[in-house]
Coordinates of C-alpha atoms (C1' of nucleotides) in Angstrom, one line a residue:
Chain A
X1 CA 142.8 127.2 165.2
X2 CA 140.0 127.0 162.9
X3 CA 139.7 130.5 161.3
X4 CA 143.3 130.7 160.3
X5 CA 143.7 134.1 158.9
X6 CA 142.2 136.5 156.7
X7 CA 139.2 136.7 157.9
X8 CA 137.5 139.8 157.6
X9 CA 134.7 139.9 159.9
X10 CA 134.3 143.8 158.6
X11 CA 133.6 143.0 155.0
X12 CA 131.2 139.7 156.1
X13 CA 129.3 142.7 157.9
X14 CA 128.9 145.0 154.8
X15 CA 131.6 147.0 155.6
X16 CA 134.6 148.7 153.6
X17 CA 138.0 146.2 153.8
X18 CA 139.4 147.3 156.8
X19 CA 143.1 146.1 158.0
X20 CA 143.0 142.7 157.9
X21 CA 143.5 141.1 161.3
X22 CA 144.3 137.5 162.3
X23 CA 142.3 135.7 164.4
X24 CA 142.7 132.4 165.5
X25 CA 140.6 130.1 167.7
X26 CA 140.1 126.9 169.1
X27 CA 138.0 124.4 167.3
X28 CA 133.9 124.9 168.8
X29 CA 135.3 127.4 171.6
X30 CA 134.5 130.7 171.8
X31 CA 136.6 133.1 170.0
X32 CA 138.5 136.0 170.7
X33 CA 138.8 138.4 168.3
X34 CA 141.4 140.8 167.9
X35 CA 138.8 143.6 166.9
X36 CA 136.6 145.3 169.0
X37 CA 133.3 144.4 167.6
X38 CA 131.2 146.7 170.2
X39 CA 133.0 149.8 168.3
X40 CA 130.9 150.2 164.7
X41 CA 132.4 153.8 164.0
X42 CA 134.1 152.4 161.6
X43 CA 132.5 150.1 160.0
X44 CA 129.2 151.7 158.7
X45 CA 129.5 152.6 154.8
X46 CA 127.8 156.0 155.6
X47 CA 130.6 156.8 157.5
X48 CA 132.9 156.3 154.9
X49 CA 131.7 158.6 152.5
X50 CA 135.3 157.8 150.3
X51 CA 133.9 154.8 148.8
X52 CA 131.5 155.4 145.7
X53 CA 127.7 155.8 145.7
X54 CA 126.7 152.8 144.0
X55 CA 128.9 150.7 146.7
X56 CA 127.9 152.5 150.1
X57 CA 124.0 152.1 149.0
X58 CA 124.6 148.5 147.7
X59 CA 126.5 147.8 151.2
X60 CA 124.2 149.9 153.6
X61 CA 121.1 147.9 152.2
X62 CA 123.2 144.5 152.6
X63 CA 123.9 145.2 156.3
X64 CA 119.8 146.4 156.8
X65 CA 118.4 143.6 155.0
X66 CA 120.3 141.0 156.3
X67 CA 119.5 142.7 160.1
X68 CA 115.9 143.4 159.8
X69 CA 114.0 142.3 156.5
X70 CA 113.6 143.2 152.5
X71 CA 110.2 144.9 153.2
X72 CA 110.9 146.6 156.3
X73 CA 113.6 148.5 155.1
X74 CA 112.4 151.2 152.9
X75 CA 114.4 152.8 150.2
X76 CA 114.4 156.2 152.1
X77 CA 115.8 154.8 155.0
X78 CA 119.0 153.5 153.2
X79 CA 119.4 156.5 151.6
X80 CA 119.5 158.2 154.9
X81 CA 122.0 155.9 156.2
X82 CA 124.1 155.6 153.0
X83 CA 124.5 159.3 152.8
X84 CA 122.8 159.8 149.2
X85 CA 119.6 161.6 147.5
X86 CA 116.9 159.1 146.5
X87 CA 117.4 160.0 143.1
X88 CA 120.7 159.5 143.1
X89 CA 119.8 155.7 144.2
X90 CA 117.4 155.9 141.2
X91 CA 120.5 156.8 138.9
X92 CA 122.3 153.6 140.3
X93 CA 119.8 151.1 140.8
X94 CA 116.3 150.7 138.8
X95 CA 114.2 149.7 141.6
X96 CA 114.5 148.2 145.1
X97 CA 113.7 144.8 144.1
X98 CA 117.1 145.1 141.6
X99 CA 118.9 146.6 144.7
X100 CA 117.8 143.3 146.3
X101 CA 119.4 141.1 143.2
X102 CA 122.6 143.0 143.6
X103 CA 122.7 142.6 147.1
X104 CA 122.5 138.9 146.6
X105 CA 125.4 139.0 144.2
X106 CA 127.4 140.9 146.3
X107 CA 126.7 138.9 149.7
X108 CA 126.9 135.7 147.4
X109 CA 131.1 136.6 146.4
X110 CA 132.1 137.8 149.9
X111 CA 130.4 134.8 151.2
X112 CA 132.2 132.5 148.2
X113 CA 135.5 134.3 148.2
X114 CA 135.7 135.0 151.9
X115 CA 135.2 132.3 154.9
X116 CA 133.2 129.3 153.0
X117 CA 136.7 129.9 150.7
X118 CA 138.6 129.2 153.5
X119 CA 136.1 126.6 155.3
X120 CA 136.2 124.6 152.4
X121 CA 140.2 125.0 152.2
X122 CA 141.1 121.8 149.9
X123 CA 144.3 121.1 151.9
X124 CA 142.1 120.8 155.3
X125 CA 140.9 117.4 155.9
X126 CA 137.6 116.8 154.2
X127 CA 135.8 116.3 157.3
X128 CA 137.5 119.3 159.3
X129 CA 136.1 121.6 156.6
X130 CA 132.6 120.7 158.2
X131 CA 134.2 121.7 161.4
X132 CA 135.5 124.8 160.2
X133 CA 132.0 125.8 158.5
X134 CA 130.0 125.4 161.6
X135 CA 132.6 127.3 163.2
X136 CA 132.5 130.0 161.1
X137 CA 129.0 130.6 160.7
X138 CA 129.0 130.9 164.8
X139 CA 131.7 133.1 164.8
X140 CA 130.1 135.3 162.5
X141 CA 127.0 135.0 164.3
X142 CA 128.9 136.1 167.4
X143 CA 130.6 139.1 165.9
X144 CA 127.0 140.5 164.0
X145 CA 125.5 140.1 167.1
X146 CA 127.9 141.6 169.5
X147 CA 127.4 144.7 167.0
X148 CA 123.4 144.8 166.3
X149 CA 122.5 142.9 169.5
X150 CA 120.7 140.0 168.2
X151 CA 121.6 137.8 165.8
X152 CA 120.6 138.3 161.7
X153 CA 120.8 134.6 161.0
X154 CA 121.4 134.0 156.9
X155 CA 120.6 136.5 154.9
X156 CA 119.8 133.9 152.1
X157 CA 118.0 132.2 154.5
X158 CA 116.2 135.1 155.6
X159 CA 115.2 136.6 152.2
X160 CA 114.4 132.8 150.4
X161 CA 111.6 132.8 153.5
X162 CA 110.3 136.2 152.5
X163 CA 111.1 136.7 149.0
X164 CA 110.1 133.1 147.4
X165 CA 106.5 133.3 147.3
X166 CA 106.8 136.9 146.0
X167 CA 109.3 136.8 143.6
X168 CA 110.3 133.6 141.4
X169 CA 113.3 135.4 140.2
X170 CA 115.0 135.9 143.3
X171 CA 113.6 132.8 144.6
X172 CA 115.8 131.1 141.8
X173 CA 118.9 133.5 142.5
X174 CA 119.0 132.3 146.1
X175 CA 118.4 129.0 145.1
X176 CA 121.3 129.5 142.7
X177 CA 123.5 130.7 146.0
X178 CA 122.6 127.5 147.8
X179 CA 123.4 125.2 144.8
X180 CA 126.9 126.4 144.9
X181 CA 127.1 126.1 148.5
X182 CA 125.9 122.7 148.3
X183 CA 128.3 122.0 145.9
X184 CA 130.8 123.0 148.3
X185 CA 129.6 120.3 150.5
X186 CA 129.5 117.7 148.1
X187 CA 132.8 117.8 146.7
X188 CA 134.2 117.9 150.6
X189 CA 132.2 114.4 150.7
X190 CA 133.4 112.5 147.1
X191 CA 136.6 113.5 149.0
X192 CA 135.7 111.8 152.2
X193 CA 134.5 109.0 150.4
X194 CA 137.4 108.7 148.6
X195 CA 140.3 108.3 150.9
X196 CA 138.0 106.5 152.7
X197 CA 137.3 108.8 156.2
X198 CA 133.6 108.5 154.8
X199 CA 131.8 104.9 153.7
X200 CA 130.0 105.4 150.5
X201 CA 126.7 107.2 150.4
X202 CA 124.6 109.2 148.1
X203 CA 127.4 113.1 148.5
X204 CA 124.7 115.1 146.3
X205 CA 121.4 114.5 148.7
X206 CA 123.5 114.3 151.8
X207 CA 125.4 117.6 150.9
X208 CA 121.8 119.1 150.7
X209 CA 120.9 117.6 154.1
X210 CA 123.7 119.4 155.6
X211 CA 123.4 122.7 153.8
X212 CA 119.6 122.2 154.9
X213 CA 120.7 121.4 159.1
X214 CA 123.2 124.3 158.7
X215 CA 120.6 126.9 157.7
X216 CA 118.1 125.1 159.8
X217 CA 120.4 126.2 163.0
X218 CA 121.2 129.2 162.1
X219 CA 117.3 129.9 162.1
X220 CA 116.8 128.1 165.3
X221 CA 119.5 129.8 166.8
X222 CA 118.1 133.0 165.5
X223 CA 114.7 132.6 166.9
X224 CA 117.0 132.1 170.2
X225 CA 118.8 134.6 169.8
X226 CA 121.6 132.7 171.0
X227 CA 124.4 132.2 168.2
X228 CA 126.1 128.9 171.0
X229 CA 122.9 126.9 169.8
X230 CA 125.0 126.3 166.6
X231 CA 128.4 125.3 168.3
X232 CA 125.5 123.0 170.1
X233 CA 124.2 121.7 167.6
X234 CA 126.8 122.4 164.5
X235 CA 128.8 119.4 165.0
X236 CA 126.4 116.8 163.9
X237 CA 126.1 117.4 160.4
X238 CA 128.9 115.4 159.8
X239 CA 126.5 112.5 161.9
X240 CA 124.0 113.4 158.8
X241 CA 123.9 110.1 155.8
X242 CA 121.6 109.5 152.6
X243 CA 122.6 106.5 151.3
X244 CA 122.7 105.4 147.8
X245 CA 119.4 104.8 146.1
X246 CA 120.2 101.2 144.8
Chain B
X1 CA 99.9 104.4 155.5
X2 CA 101.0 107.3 157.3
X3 CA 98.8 109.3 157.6
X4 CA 96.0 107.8 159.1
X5 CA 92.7 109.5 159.5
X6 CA 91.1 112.1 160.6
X7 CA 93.8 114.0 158.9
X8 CA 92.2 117.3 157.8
X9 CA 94.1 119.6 155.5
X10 CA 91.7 122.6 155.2
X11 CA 92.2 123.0 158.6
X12 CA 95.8 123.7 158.4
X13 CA 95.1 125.3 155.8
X14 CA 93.6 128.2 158.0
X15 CA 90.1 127.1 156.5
X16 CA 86.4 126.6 158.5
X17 CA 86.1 122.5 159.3
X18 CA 84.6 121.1 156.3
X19 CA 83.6 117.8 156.7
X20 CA 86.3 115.0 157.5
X21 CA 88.6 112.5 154.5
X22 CA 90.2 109.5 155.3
X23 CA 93.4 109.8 153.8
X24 CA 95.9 107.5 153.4
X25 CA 99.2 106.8 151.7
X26 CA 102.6 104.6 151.7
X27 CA 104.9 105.6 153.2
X28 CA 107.3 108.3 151.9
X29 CA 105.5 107.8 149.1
X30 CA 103.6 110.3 147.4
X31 CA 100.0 110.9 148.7
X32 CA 96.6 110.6 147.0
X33 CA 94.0 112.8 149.0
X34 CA 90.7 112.8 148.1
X35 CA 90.5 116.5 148.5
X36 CA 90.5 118.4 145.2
X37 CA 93.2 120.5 146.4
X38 CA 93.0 122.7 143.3
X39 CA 89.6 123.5 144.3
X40 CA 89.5 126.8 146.2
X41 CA 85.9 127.5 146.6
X42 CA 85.1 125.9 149.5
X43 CA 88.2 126.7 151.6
X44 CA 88.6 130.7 151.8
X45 CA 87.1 131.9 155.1
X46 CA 86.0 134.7 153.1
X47 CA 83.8 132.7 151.3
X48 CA 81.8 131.1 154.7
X49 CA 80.5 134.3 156.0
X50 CA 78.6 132.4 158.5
X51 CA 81.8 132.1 160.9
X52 CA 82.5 134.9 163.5
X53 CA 84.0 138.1 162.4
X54 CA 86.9 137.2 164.1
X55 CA 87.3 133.9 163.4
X56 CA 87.2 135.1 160.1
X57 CA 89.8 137.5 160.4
X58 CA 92.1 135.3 162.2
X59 CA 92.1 132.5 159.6
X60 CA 92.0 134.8 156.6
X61 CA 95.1 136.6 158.1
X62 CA 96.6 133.1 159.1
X63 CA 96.2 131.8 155.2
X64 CA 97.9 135.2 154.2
X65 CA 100.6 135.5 156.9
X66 CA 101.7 132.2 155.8
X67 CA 101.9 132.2 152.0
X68 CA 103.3 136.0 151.6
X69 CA 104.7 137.2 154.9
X70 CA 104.2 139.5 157.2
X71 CA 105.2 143.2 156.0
X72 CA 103.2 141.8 152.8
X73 CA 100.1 141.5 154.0
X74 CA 98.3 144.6 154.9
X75 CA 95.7 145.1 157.2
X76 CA 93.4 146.7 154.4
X77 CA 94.2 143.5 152.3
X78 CA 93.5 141.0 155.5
X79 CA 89.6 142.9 155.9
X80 CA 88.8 142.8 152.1
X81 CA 89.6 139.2 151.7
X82 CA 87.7 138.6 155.3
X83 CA 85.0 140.6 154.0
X84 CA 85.2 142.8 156.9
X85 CA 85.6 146.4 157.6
X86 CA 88.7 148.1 159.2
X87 CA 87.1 149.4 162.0
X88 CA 85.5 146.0 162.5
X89 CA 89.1 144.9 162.5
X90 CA 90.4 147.0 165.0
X91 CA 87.5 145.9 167.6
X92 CA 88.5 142.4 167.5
X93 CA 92.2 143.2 167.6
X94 CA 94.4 145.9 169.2
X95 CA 96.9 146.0 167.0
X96 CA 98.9 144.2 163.4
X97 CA 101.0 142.9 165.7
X98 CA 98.8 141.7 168.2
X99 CA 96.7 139.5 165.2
X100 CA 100.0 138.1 164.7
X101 CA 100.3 137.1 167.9
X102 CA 96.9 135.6 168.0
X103 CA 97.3 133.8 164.6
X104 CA 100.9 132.0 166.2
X105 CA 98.7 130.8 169.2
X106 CA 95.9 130.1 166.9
X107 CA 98.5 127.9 164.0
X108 CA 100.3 126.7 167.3
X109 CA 97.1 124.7 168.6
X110 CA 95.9 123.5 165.3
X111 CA 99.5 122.4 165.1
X112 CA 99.8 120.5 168.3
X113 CA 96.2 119.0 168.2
X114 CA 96.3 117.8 164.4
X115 CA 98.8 116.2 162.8
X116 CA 101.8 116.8 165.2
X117 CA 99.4 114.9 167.5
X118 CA 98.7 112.3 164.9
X119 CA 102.5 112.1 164.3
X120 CA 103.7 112.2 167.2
X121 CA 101.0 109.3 168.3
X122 CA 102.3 107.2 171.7
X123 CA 101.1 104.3 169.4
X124 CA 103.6 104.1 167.0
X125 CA 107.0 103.0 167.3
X126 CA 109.3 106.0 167.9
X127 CA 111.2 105.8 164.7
X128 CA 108.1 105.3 162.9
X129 CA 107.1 108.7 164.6
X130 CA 110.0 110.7 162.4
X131 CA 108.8 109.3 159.2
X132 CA 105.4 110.4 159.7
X133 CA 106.7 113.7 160.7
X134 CA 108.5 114.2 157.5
X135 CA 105.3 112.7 155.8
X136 CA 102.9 114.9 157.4
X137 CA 105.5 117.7 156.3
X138 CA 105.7 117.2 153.0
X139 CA 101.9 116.4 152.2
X140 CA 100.9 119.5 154.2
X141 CA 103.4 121.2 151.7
X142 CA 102.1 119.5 148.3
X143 CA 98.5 120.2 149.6
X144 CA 99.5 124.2 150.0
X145 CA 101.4 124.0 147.4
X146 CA 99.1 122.7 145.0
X147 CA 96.5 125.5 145.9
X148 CA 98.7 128.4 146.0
X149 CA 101.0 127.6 143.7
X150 CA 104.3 128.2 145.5
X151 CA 105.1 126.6 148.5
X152 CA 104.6 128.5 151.5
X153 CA 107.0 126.2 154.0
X154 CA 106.6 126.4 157.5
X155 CA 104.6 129.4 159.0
X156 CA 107.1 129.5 162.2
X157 CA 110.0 129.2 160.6
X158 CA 108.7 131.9 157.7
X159 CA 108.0 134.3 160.8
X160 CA 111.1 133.5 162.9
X161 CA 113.0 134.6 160.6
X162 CA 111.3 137.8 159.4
X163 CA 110.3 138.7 162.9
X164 CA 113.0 137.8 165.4
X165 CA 115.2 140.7 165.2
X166 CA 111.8 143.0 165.2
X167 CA 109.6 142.3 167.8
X168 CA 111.6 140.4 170.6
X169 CA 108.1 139.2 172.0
X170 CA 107.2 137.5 168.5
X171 CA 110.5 135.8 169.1
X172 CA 110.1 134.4 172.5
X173 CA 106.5 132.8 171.2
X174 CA 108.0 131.4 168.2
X175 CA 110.7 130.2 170.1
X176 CA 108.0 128.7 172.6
X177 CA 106.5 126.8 169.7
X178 CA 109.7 125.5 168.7
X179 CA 110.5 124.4 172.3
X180 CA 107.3 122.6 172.3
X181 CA 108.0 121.0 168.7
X182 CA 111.5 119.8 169.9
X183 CA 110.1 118.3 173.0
X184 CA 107.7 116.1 171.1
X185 CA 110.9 115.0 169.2
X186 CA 112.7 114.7 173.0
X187 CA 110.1 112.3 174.3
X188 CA 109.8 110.3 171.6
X189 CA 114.3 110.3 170.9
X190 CA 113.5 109.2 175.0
X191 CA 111.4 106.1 174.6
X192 CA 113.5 105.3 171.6
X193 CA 116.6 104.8 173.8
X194 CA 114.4 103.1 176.6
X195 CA 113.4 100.4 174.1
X196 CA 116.8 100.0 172.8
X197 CA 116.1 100.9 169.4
X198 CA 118.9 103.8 169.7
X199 CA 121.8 103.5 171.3
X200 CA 122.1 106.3 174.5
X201 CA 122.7 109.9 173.5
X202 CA 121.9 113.5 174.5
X203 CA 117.6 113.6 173.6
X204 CA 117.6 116.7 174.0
X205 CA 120.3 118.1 171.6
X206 CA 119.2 115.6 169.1
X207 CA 116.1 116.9 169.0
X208 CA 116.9 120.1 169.0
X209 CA 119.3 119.3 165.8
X210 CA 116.2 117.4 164.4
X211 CA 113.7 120.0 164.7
X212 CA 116.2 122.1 162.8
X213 CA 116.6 119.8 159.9
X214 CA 112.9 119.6 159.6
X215 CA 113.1 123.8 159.4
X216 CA 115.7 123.4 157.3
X217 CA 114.7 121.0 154.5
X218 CA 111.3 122.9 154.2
X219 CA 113.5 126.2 153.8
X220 CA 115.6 124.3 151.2
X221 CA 112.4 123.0 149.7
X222 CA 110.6 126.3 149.6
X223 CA 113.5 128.0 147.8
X224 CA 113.5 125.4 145.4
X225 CA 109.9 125.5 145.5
X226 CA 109.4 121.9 145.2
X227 CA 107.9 119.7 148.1
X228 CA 110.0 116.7 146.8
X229 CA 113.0 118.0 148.5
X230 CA 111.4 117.1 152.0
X231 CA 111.0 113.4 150.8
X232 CA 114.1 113.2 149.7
X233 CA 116.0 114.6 152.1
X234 CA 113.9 113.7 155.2
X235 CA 114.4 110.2 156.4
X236 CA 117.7 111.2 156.8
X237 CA 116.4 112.9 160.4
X238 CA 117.0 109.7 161.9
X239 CA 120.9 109.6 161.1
X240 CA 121.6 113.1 163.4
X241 CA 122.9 112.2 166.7
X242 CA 124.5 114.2 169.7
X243 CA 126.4 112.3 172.1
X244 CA 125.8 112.8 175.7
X245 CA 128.6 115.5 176.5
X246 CA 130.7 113.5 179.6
Chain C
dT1 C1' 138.0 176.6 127.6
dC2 C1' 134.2 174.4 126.3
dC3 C1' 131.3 170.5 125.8
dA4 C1' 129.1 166.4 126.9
dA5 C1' 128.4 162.9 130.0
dT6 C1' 127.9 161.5 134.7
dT7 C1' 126.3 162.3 139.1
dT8 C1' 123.6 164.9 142.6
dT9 C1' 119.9 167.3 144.3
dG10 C1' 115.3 167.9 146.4
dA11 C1' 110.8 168.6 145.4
dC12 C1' 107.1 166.0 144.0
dC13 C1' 103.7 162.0 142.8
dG14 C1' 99.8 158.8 143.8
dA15 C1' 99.1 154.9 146.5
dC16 C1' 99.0 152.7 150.5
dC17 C1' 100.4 152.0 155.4
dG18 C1' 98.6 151.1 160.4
dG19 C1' 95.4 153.1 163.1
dT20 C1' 91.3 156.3 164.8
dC21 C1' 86.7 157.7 165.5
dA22 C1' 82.0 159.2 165.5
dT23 C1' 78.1 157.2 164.0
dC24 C1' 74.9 153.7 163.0
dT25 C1' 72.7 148.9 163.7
dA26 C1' 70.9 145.1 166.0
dA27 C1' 70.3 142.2 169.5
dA28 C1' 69.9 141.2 174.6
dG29 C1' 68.2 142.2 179.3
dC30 C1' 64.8 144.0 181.9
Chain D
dG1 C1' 59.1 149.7 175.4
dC2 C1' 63.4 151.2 176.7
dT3 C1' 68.2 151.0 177.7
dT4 C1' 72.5 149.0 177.4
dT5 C1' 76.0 147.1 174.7
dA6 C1' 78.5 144.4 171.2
dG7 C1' 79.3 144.8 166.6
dA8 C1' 79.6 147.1 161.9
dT9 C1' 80.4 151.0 159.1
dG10 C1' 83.2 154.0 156.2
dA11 C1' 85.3 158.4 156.3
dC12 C1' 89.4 160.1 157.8
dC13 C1' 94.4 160.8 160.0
dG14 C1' 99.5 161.7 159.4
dG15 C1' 103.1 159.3 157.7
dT16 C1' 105.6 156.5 154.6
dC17 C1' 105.9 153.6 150.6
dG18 C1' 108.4 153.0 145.9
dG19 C1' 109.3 155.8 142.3
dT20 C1' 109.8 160.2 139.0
dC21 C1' 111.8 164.2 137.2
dA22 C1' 113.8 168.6 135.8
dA23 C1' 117.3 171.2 137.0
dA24 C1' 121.8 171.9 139.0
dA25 C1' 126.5 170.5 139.9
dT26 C1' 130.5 167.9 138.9
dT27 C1' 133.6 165.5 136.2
dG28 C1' 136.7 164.3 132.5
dG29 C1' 138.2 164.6 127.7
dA30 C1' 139.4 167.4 123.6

DNA sequence: TCCAATTTTGACCGACCGGTCATCTAAAGC
DNA sequence: GCTTTAGATGACCGGTCGGTCAAAATTGGA
């Protein structure tokens, strides 16, 4: 059982908190959620008109950026789905591009506080925290694409390949995202190292590495649409090493 | 020295053969081309008007495709920099889409038959192979990124991942790309274990997983916009290993 | 109850999007 | 010389883009 408990696929997926379910799996098998994942009534923001305007635009963009793209959603088209007046989403949010930023923030703490929290649980085993990453991210994979029918990959992935060359700022906010991530990884590894289930090495570039193989196949899996290639091919970061420069 | 000869950036760089450099460089170490890569005068397709309209067209688009992204770059846009006129446009080329297409195929074969061939070379020890891949990566990303600016990372990956949940037929030809990258990786993972200088394991799976680190380091690198990053983290391709599943 | 601030509304803006088309030009084949 | 055809031209299409705005509706405090 890898995803202990908690885990709220819903709120991963843009979505207002549901009932929190518990889910529990086998390590790199398949699992089987207790929610119906086919059934989005319930799940889309618009739907849920309850929650305030600021948060059903800011979640409705979330969930149609990280499906399709920055530039191919256009700002009518969230307004649509979210339920509210373009100027209303003027009154909230200065431009799209600051929608963007907030969308970052927003996907960034749900992402922090929610499963990479509980991945990178400090009383799991260092190395089982790699385990419980790669499963996540596949499960997650799973349950977005069960519901949009092909997978959305990362949206910090995503956006860093579209927004970089555009837009520094945002470039450096993603960047920011992944630093902390990283980070994650590295202190899983000076743990490793020391109570010895990992020889030396240089944690800081080989954290990197593996942030780098995880969202390299999540975007190989995308382009396969086929979320398995990352139970496939997940379990080798931990075979990833940069030694110490000497 | 890596990268041997015939080496010719402007190609890659979606540009008209100028005549050939010998380049060449230590290892992993940082190149010194003879190109004046800050020197864009003689590179812009725009700039040759003595190449076929849609020659012109295609590499123009290619250049632009690859350092914005796709929704960016408008047709309009793609024609002025071309020096071409819409309708001229739209009688070499059905469609946006279908230019895409054409500029995949057209990236794909300059790809396979320049320095993927040069890397990939039957000559050199497999392991060496890998090193030059990462090389060839990383210069190809210091040469782009020293004309544009910003570093534009991998044109696949870039429209994988903006594309894939689109335009399912973009995703099957990027994925065909990919499949032909990881096979160069497979054969080469292959003659490595025939000559003993790897231990047995699943080729295929491993280079799948490498293929995806190289994506991933150049997504890392591009959102930190530095080239450095693939140096740095890339040797480390040769530590990933999938066991043959018994 | 009244006021002031917040939020909502929907019409509106100019620019640009991908794409069409009738017309013109120029070269090739005979 | 004449015809056929590939290529080039630039005006034009409906639609959508991100963004604005004045006015109306709603809210909450005094």
């Amino acid at each position: 059982m890898l995803i202990k408990n908690d885990f709220d696929v819903r709120r991963l997926l843009a979505c207002p908190p549901p009932t929190l379910r518990i889910l529990t799996s086998a390590p790199n098998l398949n699992f089987h959620p207790t929610l119906d994942l086919t059934d989005r009534s319930s799940i889309m923001p618009a739907m849920t008109p309850d929650i305030d305007t600021r948060t059903r635009i800011l979640l409705t963009a979330r969930e149609m950026f990280h499906g399709r793209s920055y530039s191919d959603v256009g700002i009518q088209e969230i307004c649509d789905a979210a339920k509210v007046q373009k100027g209303s989403f003027y009154h909230f949010f200065p431009s799209k591009r600051e929608l963007a930023m907030a969308v970052i923030d927003n996907m960034a703490d749900d992402w922090a506080y929610g499963f990479v929290a509980e991945a990178f649980d400090p009383d799991l085993p260092p190395l089982v925290r790699l385990d419980y990453m790669i499963d996540a991210a596949y499960y997650w994979q799973v349950a977005a694409s069960n519901m949009e029918g092909r997978m959305p990959g990362c949206l910090f992935g995503n956006l860093a390949l579209e927004m970089s060359t555009r837009d520094d700022v945002m470039r450096a906010k993603l960047n920011a995202v992944f630093n902390k991530a990283m980070n994650k990884f590295r202190v899983t590894l000076d743990e490793a190292v020391k109570n010895g289930s990992l020889a030396a090495m240089d944690t800081e570039a080989t954290a990197t590495a593996m942030l780098a193989y995880l969202e390299g196949i999540i975007l190989l899996a995308k382009t396969r649409n086929d979320p398995k290639v990352i139970l496939h091919l997940g379990p080798a970061i931990k075979t990833l090493r940069i030694e110490l420069s000497h």
